[in-house]
Coordinates of C-alpha atoms and ligand atoms in Angstrom, one line a residue:
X1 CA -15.3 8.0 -21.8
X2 CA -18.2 8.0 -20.3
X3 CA -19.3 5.1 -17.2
X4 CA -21.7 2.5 -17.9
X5 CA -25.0 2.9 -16.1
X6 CA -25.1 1.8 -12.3
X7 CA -27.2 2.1 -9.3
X8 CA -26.2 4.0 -6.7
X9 CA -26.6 3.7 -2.6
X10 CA -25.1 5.6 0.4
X11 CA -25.9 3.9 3.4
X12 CA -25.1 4.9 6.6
X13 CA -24.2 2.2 8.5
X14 CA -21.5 -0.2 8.0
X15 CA -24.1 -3.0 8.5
X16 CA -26.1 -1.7 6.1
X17 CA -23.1 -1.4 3.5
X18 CA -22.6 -5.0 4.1
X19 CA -26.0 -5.9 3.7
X20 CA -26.5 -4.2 0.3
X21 CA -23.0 -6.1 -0.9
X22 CA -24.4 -9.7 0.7
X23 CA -28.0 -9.2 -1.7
X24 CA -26.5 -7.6 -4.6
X25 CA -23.7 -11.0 -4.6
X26 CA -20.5 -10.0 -6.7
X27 CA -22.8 -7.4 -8.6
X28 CA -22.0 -4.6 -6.9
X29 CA -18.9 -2.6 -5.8
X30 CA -18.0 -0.3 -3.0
X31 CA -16.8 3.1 -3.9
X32 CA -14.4 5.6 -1.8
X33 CA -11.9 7.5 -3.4
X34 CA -13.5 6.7 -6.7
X35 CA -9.6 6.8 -8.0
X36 CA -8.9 3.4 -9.3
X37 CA -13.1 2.1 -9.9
X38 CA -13.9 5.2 -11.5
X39 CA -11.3 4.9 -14.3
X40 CA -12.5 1.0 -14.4
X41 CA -15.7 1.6 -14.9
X42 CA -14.8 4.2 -18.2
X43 CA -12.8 1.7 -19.7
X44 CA -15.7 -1.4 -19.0
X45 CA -12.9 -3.5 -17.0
X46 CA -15.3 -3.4 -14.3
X47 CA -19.2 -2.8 -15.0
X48 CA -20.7 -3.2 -11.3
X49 CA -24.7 -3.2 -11.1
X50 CA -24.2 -0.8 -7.8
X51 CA -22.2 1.4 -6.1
X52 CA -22.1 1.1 -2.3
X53 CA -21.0 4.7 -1.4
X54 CA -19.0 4.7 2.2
X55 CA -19.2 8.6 2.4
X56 CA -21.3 8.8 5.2
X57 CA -19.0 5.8 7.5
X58 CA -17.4 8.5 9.4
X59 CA -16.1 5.6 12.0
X60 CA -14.0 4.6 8.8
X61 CA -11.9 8.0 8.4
X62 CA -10.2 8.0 11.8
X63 CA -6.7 7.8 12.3
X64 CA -5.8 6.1 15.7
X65 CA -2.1 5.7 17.5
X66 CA -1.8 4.1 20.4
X67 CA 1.2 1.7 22.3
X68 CA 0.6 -1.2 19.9
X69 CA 0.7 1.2 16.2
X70 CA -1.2 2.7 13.8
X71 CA -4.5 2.3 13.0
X72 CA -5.5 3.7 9.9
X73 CA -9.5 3.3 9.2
X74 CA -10.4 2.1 5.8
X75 CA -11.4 5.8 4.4
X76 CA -7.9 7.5 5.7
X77 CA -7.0 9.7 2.6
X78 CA -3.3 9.8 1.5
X79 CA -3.9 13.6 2.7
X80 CA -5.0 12.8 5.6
X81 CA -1.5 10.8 6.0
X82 CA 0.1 13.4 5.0
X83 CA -1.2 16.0 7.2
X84 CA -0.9 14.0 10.6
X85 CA 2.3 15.4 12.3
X86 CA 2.1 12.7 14.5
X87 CA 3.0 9.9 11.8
X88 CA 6.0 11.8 11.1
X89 CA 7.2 9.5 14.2
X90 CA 4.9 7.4 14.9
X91 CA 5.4 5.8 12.0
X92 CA 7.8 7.6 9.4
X93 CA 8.2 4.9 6.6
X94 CA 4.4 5.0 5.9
X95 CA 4.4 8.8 5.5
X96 CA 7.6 8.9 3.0
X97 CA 5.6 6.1 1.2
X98 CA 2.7 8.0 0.0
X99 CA 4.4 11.0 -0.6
X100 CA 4.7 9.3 -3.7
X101 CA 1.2 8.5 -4.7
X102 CA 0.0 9.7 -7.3
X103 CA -0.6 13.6 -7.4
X104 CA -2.2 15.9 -5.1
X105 CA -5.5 15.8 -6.6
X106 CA -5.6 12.1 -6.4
X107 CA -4.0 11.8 -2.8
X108 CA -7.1 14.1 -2.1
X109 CA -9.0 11.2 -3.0
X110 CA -7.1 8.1 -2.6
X111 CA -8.0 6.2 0.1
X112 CA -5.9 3.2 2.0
X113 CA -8.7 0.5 1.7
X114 CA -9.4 1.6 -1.8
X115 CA -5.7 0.8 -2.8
X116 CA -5.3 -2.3 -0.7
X117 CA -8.6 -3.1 -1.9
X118 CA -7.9 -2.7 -6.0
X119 CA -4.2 -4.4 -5.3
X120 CA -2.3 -2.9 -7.8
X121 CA 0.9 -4.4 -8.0
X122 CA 2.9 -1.1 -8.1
X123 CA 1.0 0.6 -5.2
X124 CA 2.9 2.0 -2.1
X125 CA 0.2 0.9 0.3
X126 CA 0.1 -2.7 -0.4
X127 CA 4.1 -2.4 -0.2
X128 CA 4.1 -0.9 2.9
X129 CA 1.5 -3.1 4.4
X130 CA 4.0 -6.3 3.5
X131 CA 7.2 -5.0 4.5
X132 CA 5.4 -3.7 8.4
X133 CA 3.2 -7.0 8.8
X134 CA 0.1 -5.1 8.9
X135 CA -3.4 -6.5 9.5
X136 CA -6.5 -5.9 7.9
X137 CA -9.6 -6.1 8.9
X138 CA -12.8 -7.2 7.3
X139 CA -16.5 -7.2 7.7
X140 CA -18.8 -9.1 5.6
X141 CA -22.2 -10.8 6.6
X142 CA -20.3 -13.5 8.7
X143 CA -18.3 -10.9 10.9
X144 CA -15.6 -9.3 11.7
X145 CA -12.1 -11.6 10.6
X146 CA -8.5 -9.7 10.3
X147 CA -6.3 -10.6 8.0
X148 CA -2.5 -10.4 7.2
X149 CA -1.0 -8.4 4.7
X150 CA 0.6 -11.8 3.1
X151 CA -2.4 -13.6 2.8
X152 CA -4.6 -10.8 1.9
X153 CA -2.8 -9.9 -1.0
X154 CA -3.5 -12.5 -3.9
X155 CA -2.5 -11.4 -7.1
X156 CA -2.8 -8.5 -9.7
X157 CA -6.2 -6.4 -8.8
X158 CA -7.0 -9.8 -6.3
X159 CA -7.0 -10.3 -2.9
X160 CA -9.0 -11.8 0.0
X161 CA -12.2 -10.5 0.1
X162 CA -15.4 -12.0 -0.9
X163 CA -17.8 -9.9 -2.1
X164 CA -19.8 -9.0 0.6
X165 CA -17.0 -7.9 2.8
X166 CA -15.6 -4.3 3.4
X167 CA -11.8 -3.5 4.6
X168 CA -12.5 -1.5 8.0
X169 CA -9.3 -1.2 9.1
X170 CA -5.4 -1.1 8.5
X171 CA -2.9 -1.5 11.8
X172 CA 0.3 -0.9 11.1
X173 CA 2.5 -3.0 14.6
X174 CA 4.3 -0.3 16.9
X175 CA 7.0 1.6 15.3
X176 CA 10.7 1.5 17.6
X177 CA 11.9 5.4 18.0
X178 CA 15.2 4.2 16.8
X179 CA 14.3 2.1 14.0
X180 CA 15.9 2.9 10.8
X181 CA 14.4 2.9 7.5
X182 CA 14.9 3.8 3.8
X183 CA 12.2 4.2 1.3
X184 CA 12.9 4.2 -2.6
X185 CA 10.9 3.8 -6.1
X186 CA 11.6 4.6 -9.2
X187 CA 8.8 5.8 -11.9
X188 CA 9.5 8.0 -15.1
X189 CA 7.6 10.7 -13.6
X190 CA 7.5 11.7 -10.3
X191 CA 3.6 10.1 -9.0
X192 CA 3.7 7.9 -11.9
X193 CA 2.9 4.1 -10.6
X194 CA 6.5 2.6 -9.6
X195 CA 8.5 0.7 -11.9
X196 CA 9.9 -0.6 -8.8
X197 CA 10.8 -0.1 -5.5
X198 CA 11.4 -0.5 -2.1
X199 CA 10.3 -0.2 1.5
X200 CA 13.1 -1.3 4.1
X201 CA 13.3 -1.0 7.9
X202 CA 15.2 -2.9 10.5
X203 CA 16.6 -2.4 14.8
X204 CA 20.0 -2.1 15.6
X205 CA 21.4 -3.7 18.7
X206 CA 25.2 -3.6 19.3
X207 CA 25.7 -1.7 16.1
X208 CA 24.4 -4.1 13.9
X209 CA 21.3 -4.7 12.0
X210 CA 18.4 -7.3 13.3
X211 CA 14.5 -7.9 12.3
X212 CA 15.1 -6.7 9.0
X213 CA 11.9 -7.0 6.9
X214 CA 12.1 -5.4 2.8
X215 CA 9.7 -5.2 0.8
X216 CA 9.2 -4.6 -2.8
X217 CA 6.7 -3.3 -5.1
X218 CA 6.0 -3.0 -8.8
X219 CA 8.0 -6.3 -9.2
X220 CA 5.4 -8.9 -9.8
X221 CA 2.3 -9.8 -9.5
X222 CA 2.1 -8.1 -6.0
X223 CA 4.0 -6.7 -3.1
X224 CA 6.4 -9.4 -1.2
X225 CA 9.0 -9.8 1.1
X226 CA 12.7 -10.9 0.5
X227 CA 13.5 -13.3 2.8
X228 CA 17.0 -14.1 1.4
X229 CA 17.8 -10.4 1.0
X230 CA 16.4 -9.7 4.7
X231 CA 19.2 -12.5 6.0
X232 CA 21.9 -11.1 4.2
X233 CA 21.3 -8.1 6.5
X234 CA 20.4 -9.6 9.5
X235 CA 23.4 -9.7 11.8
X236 CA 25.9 -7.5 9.8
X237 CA 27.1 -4.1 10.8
X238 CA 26.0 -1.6 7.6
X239 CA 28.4 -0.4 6.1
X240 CA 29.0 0.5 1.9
X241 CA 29.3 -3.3 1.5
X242 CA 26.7 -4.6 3.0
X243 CA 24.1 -1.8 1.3
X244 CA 25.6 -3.2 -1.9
X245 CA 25.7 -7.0 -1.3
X246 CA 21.5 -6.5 -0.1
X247 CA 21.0 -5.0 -3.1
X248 CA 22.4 -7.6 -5.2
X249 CA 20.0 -10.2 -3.2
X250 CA 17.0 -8.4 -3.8
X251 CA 18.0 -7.8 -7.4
X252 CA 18.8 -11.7 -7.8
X253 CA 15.7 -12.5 -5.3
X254 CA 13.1 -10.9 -7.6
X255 CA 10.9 -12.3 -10.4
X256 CA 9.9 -9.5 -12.8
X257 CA 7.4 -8.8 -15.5
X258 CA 8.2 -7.6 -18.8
X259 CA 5.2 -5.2 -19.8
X260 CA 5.0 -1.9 -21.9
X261 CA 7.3 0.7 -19.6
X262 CA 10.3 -2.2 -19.0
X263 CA 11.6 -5.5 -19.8
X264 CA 12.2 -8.2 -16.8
X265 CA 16.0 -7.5 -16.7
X266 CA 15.4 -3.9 -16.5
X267 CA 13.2 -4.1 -13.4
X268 CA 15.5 -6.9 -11.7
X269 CA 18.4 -4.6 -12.1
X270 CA 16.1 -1.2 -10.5
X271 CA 14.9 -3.3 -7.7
X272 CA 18.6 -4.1 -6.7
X273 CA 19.8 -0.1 -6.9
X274 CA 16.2 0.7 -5.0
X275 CA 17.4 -1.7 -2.3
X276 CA 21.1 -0.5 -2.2
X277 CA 20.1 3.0 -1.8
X278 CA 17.6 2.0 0.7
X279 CA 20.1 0.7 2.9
X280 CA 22.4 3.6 2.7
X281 CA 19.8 6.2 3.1
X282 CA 18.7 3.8 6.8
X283 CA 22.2 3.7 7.7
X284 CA 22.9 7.6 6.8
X285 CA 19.6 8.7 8.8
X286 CA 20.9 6.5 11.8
X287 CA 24.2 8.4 11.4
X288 CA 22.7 11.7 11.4
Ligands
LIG1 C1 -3.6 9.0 -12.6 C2 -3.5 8.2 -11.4 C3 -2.3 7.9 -10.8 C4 -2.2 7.1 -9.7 N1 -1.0 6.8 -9.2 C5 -0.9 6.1 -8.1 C6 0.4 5.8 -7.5 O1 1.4 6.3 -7.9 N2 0.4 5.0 -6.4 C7 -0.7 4.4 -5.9 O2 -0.7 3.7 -4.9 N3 -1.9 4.7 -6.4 C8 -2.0 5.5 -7.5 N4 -3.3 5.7 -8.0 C9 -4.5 5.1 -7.4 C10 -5.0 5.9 -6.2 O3 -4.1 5.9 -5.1 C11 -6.3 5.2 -5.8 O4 -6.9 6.2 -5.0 C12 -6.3 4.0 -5.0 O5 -5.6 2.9 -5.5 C13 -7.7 3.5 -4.7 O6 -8.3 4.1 -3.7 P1 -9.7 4.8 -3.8 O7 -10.1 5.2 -2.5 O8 -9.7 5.8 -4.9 O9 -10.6 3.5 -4.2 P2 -11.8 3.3 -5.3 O10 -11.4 3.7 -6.6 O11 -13.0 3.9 -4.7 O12 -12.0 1.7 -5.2 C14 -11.0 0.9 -5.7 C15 -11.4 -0.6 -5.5 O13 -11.4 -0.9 -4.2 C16 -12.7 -1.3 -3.7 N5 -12.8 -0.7 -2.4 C17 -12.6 0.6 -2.0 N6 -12.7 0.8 -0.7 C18 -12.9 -0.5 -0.2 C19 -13.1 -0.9 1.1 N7 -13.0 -0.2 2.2 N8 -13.4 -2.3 1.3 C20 -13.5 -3.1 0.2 N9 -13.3 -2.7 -1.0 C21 -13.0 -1.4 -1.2 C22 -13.7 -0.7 -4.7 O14 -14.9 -1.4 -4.8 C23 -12.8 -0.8 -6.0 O15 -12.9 -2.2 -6.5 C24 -3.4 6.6 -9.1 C25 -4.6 6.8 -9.7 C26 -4.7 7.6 -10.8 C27 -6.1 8.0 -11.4

C-alpha cells in the first residue's frame, strides 16, 4: 500500500527536532528505523502531517559503558547491539534479547527508541527495559526529564511522552559479572513478534538466589514484572523444583489476551514453561 502524503524534515539538531514536534502539536511524528511507522502509515493507523527525520542526530547513535551500565542512545540499531563485543558482558541479557527481533533486514533498521517508543506489547526491548529497571530519558520543549521503564510504559502502542518530546537515551543499571540470567520467547516462527516470553536475571550469595527481577512480554497490554513469581525465587537455592514452582507463579501471575495467534489459557500456560526454562537455563549457565 502506498503512505499517505506527509511532509518531511531532517533537522540537525536535537533542539531543532524538538522544536519542529512543539509547533506541529500531535501532528507530526518522529521517524528512525522507519520499521514500525512505516507500516502505520500504509495501513492509515497513523496519518502524521510530518516526519521529523533523526538521521543526521549522530549524538543519538552512540553506545556508551561505563561503572554505572549501559547507555544505549536513542538511534542504537539492534545491529549495532549485536555487533558490540563488549555487551556480550557488559550486559549479556540485552544482547540474547534482540537476537530475536525480527529479521536481519529489520534489526538493520530497528532502533531501541523507536521500539520503546511504538510500545508494542510483544517487543524484547520494552521487556528488557522492565525486567533491568532502565531509565529513559526525554527531551521535549520543557527539558530534559528521565523516566522509568514502569512508568514510561502505558499501554498497547502508549507510553509517556507528549508530543513534543524525543527518547534520547536508554541506561540499562550495571550489570554483576556473576549474575545469572535466562532469556526465552516463544513465536511460531523464529523473528516472529512473541507469543510470550521471558527475560529473568538474579545474584547469588551463599548459593542461593536474591534480587530476582522477571519480566514478561507478549502477555498483556505491555511488558511487567512479577512480583509474586520474583519472591518465590528470592531466597531459595535453584534447583529442578524451584525452576518449576517459578514457573507456575508466573504462569498463575499473568493476565493474558486472547487475540488471533492464541487464546488467554494458551499464553498463561507458555508464559509459565518460558519462565521454567528460564530458570534452568540461569542455573545451568551458573553451573557451567
Ligand atoms: C516484519 C516485522 C517484524 C518485526 N518483528 C519484531 C520483533 O520480533 N520484535 C520487536 O521488538 N520488533 C519487531 N519489529 C519492529 C522493529 O523492531 C521496529 O524497528 C521497532 O519496533 C521500531 O523501531 P524503529 O526505529 O523502526 O521506529 P520507527 O518505525 O521509526 O518509529 C516507531 C514509533 O516510534 C516513534 N519514535 C521513533 N524513535 C523515537 C524517539 N527517539 N523518540 C520518540 N519517538 C520515537 C515514531 O514516531 C513512531 O511512532 C518488527 C517489524 C517488522 C516490520
Amino acid at each position: 500500500m502506498k503512505l499517505p502524503p506527509f511532509e518531511y524534515a531532517c533537522p540537525a539538531s536535537l533542539d531543532e527536532a524538538v522544536a519542529l514536534l512543539a509547533v506541529h502539536k500531535g501532528e507530526a511524528k518522529v521517524l528512525a528505523g522507519g520499521q514500525s511507522l512505516m507500516p502505520m502509515m500504509a495501513f492509515r493507523i497513523a496519518q502524521p502531517a510530518l516526519l521529523v527525520d533523526l538521521r543526521k542526530l549522530s549524538g543519538l547513535k552512540e553506545i556508551k559503558i561505563g561503572p554505572d551500565g549501559v547507555r544505549l542512545g536513542a538511534l542504537v540499531r539492534w545491529r549495532d547491539i549485536l555487533d558490540d563485543q563488549r555487551l556480550a558482558t557488559a550486559h549479556p541479557l540485552l544482547r540474547e534479547a534482540v537476537s530475536h527481533v525480527a529479521h536481519y533486514q529489520i534489526r538493520n533498521r530497528g532502533t531501541v527508541g523507536g521500539s520503546l517508543a511504538h510500545a508494542d506489547p510483544a517487543s524484547e526491548m520494552p521487556g528488557i527495559a522492565q525486567t533491568c529497571d532502565a531509565e529513559i530519558s526525554v527531551m521535549g520543549v520543557a527539558g530534559v526529564r528521565v523516566i522509568k521503564a514502569k512508568d514510561f510504559l502505558q499501554g498497547a502502542l502508549t507510553t509517556a511522552l507528549t508530543a513534543d518530546e524525543i527518547i534520547t537515551e536508554v541506561h540499562l543499571p550495571a550489570w554483576p559479572a556473576q549474575r545469572r540470567w535466562g532469556f526465552q520467547e516463544f513465536a511460531r516462527r523464529r523473528g516472529d513478534f512473541a507469543m510470550a516470553g521471558v527475560a529473568l536475571h538474579y545474584d547469588e550469595a551463599g548459593g542461593k538466589a536474591g534480587n530476582a527481577r522477571i519480566g514478561v512480554f507478549g502477555v498483556g497490554d505491555r511488558a511487567h514484572r512479577l512480583a509474586k513469581a520474583e519472591a518465590a525465587l528470592n531466597g531459595k537455592i535453584v534447583d529442578e523444583a524451584l525452576c518449576v514452582a517459578v514457573g507456575e507463579a508466573a504462569s498463575a501471575e499473568v493476565d493474558p489476551q486472547e487475540d488471533i495467534h492464541a487464546s488467554a489459557a494458551y499464553r498463561r500456560a507458555l508464559t509459565g514453561t518460558m519462565a521454567e526454562r528460564a530458570l534452568r537455563a540461569a542455573a545451568a549457565r551458573a553451573e557451567a
